[in-house]
Backbone as JSON, one array per atom type, in Angstrom:
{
  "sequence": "XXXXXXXXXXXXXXXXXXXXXXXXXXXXXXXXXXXXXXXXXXXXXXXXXXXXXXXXXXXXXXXXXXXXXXXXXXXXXXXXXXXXXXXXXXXXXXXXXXXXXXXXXXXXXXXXXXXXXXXXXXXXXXXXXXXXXXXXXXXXXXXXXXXXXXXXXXXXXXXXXXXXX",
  "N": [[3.65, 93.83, 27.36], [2.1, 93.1, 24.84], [3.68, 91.39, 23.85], [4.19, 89.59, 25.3], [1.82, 88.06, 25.4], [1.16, 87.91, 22.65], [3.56, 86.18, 22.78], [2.09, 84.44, 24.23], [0.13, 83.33, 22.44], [1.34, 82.53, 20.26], [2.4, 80.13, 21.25], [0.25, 78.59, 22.46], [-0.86, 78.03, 19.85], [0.91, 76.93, 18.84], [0.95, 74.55, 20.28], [-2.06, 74.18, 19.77], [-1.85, 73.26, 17.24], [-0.12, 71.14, 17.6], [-1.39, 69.52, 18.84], [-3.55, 68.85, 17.04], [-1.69, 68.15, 15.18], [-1.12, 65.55, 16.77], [-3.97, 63.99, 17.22], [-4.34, 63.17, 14.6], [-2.57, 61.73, 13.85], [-2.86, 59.54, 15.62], [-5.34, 59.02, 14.91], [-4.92, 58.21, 12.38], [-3.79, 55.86, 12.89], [-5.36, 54.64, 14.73], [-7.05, 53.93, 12.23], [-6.12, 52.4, 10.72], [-5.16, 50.48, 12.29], [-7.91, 49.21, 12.0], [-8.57, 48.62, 9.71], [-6.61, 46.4, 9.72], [-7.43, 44.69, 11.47], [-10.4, 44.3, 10.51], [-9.19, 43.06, 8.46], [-7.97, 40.71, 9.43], [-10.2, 39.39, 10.38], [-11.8, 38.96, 8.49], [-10.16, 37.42, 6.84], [-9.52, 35.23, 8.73], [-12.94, 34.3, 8.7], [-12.74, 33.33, 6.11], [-11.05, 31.3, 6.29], [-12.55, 29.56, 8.24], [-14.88, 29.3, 7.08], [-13.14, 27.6, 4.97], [-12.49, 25.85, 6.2], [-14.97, 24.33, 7.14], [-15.89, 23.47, 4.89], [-13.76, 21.53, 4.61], [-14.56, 20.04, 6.47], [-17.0, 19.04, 6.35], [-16.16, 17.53, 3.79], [-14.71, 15.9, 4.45], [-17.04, 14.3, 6.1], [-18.4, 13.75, 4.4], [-16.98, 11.73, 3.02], [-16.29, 10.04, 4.92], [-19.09, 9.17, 5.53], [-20.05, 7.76, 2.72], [-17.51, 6.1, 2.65], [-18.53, 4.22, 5.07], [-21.47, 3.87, 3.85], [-20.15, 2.08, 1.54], [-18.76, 0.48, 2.83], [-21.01, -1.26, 4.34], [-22.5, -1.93, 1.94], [-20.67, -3.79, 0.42], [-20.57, -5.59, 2.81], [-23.46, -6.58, 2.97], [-23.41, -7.44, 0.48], [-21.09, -9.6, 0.6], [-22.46, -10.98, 2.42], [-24.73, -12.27, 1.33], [-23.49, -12.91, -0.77], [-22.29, -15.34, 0.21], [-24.7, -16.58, 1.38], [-26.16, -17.41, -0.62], [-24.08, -19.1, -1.73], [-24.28, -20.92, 0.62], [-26.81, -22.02, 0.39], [-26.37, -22.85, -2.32], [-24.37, -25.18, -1.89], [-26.27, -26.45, 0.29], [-28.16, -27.36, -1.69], [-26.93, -28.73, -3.55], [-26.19, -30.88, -2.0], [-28.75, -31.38, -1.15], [-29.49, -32.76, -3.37], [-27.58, -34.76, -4.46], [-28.01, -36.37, -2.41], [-30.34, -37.23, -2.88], [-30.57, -38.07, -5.55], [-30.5, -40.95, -6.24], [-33.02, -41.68, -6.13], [-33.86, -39.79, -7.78], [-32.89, -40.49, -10.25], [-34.1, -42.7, -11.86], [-36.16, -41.15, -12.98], [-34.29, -39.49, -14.96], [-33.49, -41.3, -16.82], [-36.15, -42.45, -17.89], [-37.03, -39.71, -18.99], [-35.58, -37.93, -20.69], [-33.34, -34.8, -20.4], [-34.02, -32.9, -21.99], [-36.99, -33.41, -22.33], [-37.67, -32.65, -19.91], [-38.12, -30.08, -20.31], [-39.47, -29.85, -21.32], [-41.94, -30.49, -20.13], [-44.57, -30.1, -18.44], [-44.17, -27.8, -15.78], [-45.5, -26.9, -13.38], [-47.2, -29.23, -13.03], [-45.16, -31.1, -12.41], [-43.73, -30.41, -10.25], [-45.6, -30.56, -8.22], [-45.67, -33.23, -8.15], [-43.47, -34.04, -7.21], [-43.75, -32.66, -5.03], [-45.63, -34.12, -3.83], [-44.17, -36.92, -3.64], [-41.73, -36.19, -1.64], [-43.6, -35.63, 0.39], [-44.27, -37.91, 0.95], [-42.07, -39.58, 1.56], [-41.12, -38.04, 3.57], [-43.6, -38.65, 5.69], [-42.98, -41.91, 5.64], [-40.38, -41.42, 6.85], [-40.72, -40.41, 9.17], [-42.72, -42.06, 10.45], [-40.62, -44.51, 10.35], [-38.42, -43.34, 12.37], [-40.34, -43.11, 14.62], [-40.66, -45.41, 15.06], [-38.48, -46.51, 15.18], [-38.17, -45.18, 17.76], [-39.83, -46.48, 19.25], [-38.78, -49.26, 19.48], [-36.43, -48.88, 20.63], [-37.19, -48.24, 23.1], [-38.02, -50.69, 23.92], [-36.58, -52.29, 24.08], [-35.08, -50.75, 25.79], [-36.53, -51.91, 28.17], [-36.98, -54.15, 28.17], [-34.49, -54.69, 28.77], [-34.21, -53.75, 31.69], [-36.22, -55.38, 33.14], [-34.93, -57.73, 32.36], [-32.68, -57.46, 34.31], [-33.53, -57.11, 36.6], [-34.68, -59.34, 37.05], [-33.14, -61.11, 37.48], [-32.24, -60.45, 39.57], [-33.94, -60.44, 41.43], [-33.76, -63.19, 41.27], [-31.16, -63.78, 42.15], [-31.79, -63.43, 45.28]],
  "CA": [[2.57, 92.95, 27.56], [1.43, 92.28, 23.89], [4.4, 90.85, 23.61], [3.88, 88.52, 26.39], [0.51, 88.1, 24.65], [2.24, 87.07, 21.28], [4.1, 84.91, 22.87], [1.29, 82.72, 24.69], [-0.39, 82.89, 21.0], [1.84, 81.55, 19.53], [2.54, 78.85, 22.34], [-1.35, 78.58, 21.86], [-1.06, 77.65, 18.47], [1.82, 75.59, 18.86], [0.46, 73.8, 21.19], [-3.12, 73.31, 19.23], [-1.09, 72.3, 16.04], [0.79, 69.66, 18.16], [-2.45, 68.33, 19.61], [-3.94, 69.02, 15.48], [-0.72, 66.44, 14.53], [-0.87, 63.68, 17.28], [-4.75, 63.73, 16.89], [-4.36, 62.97, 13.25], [-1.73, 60.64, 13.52], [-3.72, 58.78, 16.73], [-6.33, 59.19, 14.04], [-4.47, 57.41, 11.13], [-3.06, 54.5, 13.06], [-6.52, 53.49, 15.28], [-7.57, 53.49, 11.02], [-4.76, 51.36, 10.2], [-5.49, 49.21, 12.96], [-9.28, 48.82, 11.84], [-8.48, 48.01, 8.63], [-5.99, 45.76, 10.15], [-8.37, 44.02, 12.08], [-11.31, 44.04, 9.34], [-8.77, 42.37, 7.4], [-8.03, 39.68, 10.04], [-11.47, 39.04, 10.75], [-12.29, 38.6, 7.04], [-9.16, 36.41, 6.86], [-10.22, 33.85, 9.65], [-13.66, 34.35, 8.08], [-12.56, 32.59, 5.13], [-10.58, 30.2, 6.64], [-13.56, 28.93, 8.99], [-15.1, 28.67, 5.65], [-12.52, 26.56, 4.45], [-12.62, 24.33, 7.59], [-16.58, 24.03, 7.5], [-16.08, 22.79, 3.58], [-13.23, 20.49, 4.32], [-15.02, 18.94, 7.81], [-17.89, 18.98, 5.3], [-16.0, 16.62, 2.72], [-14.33, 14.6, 5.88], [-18.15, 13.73, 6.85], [-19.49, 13.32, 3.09], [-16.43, 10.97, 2.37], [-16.95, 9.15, 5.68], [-20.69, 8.37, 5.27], [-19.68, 7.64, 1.7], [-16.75, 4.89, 2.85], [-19.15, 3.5, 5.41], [-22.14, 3.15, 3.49], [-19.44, 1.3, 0.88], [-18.43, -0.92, 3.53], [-22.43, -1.52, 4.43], [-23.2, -2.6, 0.6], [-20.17, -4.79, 0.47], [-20.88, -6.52, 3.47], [-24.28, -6.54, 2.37], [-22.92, -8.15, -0.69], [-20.6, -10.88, 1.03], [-23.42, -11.91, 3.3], [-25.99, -12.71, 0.56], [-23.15, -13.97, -2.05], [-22.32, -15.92, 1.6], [-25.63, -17.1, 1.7], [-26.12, -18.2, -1.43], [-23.05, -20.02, -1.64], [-24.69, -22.16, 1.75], [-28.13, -22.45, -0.14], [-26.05, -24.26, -3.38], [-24.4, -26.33, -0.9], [-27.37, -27.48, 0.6], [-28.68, -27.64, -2.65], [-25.93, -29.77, -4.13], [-26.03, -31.88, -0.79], [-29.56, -32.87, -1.08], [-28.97, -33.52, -4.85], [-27.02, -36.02, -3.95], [-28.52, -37.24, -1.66], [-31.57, -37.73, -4.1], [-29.94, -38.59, -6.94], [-30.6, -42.02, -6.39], [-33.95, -41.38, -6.3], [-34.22, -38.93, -9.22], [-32.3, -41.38, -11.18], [-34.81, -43.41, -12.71], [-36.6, -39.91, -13.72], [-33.56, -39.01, -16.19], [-33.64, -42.43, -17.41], [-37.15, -42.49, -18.4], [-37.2, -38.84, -19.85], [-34.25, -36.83, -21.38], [-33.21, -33.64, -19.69], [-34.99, -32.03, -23.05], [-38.17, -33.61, -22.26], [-38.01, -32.35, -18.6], [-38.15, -28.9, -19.84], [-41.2, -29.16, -22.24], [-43.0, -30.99, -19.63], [-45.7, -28.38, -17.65], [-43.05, -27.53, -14.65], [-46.43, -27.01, -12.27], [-47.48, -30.78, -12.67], [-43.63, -31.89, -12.1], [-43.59, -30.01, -8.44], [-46.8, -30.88, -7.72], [-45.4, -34.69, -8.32], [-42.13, -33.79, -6.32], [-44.05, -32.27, -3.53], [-45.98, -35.13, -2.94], [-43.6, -37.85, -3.41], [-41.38, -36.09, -0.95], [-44.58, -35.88, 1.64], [-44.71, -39.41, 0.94], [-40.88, -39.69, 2.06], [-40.91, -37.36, 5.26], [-44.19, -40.12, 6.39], [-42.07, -42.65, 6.17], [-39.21, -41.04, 7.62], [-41.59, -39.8, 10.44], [-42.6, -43.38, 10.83], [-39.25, -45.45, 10.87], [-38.35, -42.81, 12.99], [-41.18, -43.41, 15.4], [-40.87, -47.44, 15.36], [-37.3, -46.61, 16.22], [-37.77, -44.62, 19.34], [-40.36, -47.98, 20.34], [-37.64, -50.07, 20.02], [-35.5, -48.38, 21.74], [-37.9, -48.22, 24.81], [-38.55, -51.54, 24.49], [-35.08, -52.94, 24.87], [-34.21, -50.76, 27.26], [-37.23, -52.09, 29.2], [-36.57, -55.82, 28.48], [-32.9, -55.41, 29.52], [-34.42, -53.6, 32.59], [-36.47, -56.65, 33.33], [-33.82, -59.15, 32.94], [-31.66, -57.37, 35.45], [-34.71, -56.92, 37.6], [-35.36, -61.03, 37.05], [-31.39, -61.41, 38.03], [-31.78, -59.47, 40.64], [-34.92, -61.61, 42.16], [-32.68, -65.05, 41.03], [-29.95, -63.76, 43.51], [-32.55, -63.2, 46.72]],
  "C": [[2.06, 92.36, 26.26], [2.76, 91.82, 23.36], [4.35, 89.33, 24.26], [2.71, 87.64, 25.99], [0.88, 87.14, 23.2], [2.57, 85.79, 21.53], [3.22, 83.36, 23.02], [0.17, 82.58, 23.5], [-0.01, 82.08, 20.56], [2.06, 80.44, 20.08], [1.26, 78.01, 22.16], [-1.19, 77.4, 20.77], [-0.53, 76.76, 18.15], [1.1, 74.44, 19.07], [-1.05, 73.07, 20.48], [-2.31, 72.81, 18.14], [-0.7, 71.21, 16.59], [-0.44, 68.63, 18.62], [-3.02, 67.9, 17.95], [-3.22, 67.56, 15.16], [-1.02, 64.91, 14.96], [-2.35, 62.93, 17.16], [-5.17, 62.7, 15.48], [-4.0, 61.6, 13.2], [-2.69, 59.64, 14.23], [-4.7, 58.01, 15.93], [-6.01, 57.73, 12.93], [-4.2, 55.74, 11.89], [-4.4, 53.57, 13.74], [-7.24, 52.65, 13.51], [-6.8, 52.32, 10.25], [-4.98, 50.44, 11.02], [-6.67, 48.42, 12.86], [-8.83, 48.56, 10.98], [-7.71, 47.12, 8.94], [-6.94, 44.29, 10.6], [-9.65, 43.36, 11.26], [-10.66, 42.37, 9.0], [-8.31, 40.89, 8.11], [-9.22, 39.03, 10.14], [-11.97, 38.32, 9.63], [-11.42, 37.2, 6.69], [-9.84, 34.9, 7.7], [-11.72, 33.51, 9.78], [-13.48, 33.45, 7.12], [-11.39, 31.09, 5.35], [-11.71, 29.0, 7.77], [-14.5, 28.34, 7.8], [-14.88, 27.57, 4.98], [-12.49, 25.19, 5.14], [-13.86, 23.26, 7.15], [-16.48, 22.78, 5.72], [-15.05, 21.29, 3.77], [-13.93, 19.62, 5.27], [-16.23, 18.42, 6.6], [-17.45, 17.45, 4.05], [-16.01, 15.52, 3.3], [-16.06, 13.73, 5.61], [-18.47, 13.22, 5.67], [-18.37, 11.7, 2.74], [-16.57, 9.3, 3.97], [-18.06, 8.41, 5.55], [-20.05, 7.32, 3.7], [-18.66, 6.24, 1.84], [-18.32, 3.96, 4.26], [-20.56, 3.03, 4.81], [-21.58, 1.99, 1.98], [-19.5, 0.06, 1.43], [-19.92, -1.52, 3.6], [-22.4, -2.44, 3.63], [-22.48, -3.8, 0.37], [-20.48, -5.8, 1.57], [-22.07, -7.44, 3.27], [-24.49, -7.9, 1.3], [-22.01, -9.75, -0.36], [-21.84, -11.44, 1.83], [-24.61, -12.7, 1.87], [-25.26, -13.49, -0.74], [-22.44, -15.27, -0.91], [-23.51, -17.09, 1.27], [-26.45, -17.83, 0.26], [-24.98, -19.61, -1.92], [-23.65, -21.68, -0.69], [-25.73, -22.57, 0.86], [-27.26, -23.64, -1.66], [-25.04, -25.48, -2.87], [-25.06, -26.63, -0.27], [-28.06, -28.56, -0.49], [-27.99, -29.08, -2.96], [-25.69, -31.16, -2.86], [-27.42, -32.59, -0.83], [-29.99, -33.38, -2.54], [-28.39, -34.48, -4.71], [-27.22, -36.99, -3.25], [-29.88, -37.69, -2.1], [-31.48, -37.45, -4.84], [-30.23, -40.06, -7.62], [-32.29, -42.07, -6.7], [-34.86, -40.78, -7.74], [-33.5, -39.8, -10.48], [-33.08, -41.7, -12.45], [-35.66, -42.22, -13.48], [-35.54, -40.03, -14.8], [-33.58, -39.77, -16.63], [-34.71, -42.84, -18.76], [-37.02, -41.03, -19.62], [-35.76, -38.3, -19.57], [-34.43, -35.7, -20.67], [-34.1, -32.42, -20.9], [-36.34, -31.93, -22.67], [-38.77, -32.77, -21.22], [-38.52, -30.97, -18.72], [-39.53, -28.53, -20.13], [-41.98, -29.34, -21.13], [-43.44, -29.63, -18.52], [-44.76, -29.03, -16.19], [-44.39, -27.38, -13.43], [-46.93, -28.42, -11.79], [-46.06, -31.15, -12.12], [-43.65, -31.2, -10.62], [-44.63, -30.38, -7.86], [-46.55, -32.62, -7.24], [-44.42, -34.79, -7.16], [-42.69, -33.65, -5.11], [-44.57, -33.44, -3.01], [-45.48, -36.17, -2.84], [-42.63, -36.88, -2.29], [-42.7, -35.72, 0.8], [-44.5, -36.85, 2.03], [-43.03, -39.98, 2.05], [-40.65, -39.37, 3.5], [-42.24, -37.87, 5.71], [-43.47, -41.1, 6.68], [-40.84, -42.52, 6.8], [-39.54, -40.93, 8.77], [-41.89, -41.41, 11.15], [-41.37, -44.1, 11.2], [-38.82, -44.61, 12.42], [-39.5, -43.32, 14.75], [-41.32, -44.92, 15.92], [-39.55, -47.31, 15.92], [-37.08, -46.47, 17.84], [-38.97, -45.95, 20.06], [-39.2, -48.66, 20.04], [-36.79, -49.83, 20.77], [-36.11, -48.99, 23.11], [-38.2, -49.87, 25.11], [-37.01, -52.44, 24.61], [-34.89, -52.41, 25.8], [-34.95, -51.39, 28.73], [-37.25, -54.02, 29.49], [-35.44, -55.56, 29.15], [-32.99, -54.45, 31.31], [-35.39, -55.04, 33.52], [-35.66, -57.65, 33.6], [-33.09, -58.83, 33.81], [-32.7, -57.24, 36.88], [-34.79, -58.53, 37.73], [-33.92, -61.78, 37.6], [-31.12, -60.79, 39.35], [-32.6, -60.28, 42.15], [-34.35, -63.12, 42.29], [-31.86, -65.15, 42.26], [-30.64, -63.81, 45.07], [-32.76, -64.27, 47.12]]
}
């Protein structure tokens, strides 16, 4: 019997050693798999990182090209719009040139500069008042003539019209 005894000792013992080993090992590899895992985690940690910085540049270099485009456009519209303003300019230069003539005549382009530039617009403004009156006028004698031809040559077909009855 203490033989029998012995035996399931040692079977015993076996038996806890074997559970002792696979415990261990069980042990080592769930640790191996946490550090495993850690180390993934940390990994795609630093790559979300990397994302966030490059979406990050994406957006900074976006804004960055569109408020470019903005300023240039910005920039063509107003060197645009100046462009129209010195062709107007240069259009009604020309077109009162004839006018301004006898000015350069009288005084030298030197003289023009000494002279007090507030009296000279003051002169300008009101000779062109004086201009858009009479423009306003002709204008206004035109549209009576008009009406009144069209009302004579309504008459005479009205008086041609009574001739024939």
């Amino acid at each position: 019997m203490q033989d029998i005894q012995k035996k399931r000792r040692n079977k015993d013992t076996l038996e806890l050693q074997c559970l002792i080993g696979t415990h261990f090992e069980q042990r080592k590899k769930e640790e191996e798999e946490l550090i495993a895992l850690k180390e993934r985690i940390e990994k795609r940690r630093t790559e979300r990182a990397e994302q966030q910085r490059i979406r990050a540049e994406k957006d900074k270099e976006r804004k960055a090209r569109r408020e470019e485009e903005r300023r240039r456009k910005e920039e063509e519209d107003t060197k645009k719009k100046a462009e129209e303003d010195a062709k107007k300019k240069s259009a009604l230069g020309s077109n009162f040139s004839s006018h301004f003539g006898h000015l350069n005549g009288q005084y030298g382009l030197a003289y023009l500069y000494l002279v007090d530039f507030r009296d000279k617009a003051q002169e300008l403004s009101e000779w062109i008042k004086t201009l858009e009156a009479e423009k306003f006028e002709h204008m206004e004698r035109l549209k009576r003539q008009k009406y009144e031809v069209r009302e004579r040559i309504w008459r005479s077909s009205a008086n041609c019209k009574l001739q024939v009855l």
